[in-house]
Amino acid sequence: PPLLISRLAGLGNMQNENPNIAKGAVLVNSQPMPEGSVEARGYDFHDGINYEALFSSFAQTGFQATNFSKACDEINRMLQWRLSDEPIAEDEDEELKDPEARAQVKCKIFFGYTSNLVSAGTRETIKFLAQHNLIDCIVTTAGGVEEDLIKCMAPTYLGDFRLDGVTLRNKGINRIGNLLVPNDNYCKFEDFMKPILLDMRQMQRDQGVNWTPSKMIQLLGERINNPESIYYWTSKHNIPVLCPALTDGSIGDMVYFDTFDDELPQLRLDLVEDIRRINLLAMKARKTGMLICGGGIIKHHICNANLMRNGADFSVFVNTATEFDGSDAGARPDEAKSWGKIAAHANPVKLYGENSIMLPLLVSQTFARVVHH
């Protein structure tokens, strides 16, 4: 029929035209790439095993390898900055007009980490930073304090993520991811804490000591007297360790049990003095840097202190969280800029990765070079 013939003819024309339409869609001509564009290229192991070259290649590899390289650059900028890099302001303090004095003024580095990094072997990486006085302020969680001290008394062991919780509970073994902590470790910690809490209460009553979480952590670092401890070194170097949720863990359990001893007035911990301490540290600094491994309270506490100075100058966030739930942990650095927690002129980096891998690698390319090179 004529209608069918007409349709078949139209189909034939369409088939003839389709390749040209498809080619036009697929083979779109490109505009030239901007001058200075970097080629994506990785390390070639045919050249042998050269870890220095491998890490250097990350800058051009793409994805999180490139973000790793950017994070290293940002940390190195924190470490290298000196006031002598800046022009002398007209209203500069007289003592800071001297070039040698200016060269001694460094960026204040705020370092935050969650407790799991102390439970894991990353504790030794963190201890290295404190031992060599490479950071200026720490913010951590209760577990980030107590797990370090407990490891001076008894070890944490490797286990498996899939171990049954009820079976472990019946054996008195606690699981942290694929790590195992015998409950006896916390009993030893209680033996360590009880006389310290009694001393603190006595000093509070007899000497009028106004205890804060940071003062308590300083005392714990002195009493542990073990160079394997992070807080042994922070106490040696007077590095303030802030922990606004110090009672949220085993330390809190010990403090709670201690409240039933009526021999002395109950212990008081002053959070207000500590918030003043960290905020003033940020406000008085000429430049500040933030290295925050993890999220939650440790991330926000450091960022909020830097809000008091209209933002940190250098920032690196390392975690696995995404921004789509509106959490502070997942928030990208640009969100912090909107609050004034990161300075408008800054070039912050977020590295998406798990810190038991990322933190040691970052330190190897930054802080460790200050000490060993």
PDB file of N, CA and C in Angstrom, residues 128 132 134 363-364 366-373:
ATOM      1  N   PHE A 128      55.117  10.321  67.761  1.00  0.00           N
ATOM      2  CA  PHE A 128      56.267  10.938  67.096  1.00  0.00           C
ATOM      3  C   PHE A 128      56.082  12.448  66.974  1.00  0.00           C
ATOM      4  N   HIS A 132      58.571  15.063  69.116  1.00  0.00           N
ATOM      5  CA  HIS A 132      59.453  16.023  68.447  1.00  0.00           C
ATOM      6  C   HIS A 132      58.867  17.439  68.404  1.00  0.00           C
ATOM      7  N   LEU A 134      56.216  18.851  67.208  1.00  0.00           N
ATOM      8  CA  LEU A 134      55.903  19.305  65.859  1.00  0.00           C
ATOM      9  C   LEU A 134      54.516  19.903  65.721  1.00  0.00           C
ATOM     10  N   VAL A 363      52.593  11.842  57.276  1.00  0.00           N
ATOM     11  CA  VAL A 363      53.705  12.217  58.164  1.00  0.00           C
ATOM     12  C   VAL A 363      55.048  11.900  57.504  1.00  0.00           C
ATOM     13  N   SER A 364      55.108  10.792  56.775  1.00  0.00           N
ATOM     14  CA  SER A 364      56.374  10.416  56.128  1.00  0.00           C
ATOM     15  C   SER A 364      56.835  11.447  55.113  1.00  0.00           C
ATOM     16  N   THR A 366      56.041  14.746  55.291  1.00  0.00           N
ATOM     17  CA  THR A 366      55.953  16.115  55.835  1.00  0.00           C
ATOM     18  C   THR A 366      56.731  16.229  57.154  1.00  0.00           C
ATOM     19  N   PHE A 367      56.082  15.940  58.266  1.00  0.00           N
ATOM     20  CA  PHE A 367      56.693  16.127  59.575  1.00  0.00           C
ATOM     21  C   PHE A 367      57.985  15.322  59.745  1.00  0.00           C
ATOM     22  N   ALA A 368      57.998  14.093  59.261  1.00  0.00           N
ATOM     23  CA  ALA A 368      59.188  13.252  59.439  1.00  0.00           C
ATOM     24  C   ALA A 368      60.398  13.822  58.723  1.00  0.00           C
ATOM     25  N   ARG A 369      60.151  14.517  57.635  1.00  0.00           N
ATOM     26  CA  ARG A 369      61.266  15.122  56.903  1.00  0.00           C
ATOM     27  C   ARG A 369      61.902  16.265  57.693  1.00  0.00           C
ATOM     28  N   VAL A 370      61.090  16.954  58.503  1.00  0.00           N
ATOM     29  CA  VAL A 370      61.644  18.015  59.355  1.00  0.00           C
ATOM     30  C   VAL A 370      62.638  17.443  60.337  1.00  0.00           C
ATOM     31  N   VAL A 371      62.345  16.245  60.854  1.00  0.00           N
ATOM     32  CA  VAL A 371      63.193  15.626  61.872  1.00  0.00           C
ATOM     33  C   VAL A 371      64.394  14.921  61.257  1.00  0.00           C
ATOM     34  N   HIS A 372      64.159  14.167  60.192  1.00  0.00           N
ATOM     35  CA  HIS A 372      65.197  13.263  59.685  1.00  0.00           C
ATOM     36  C   HIS A 372      65.967  13.806  58.489  1.00  0.00           C
ATOM     37  N   HIS A 373      65.497  14.888  57.890  1.00  0.00           N
ATOM     38  CA  HIS A 373      66.219  15.469  56.755  1.00  0.00           C
ATOM     39  C   HIS A 373      66.872  16.787  57.133  1.00  0.00           C
TER      40      HIS A 373
END
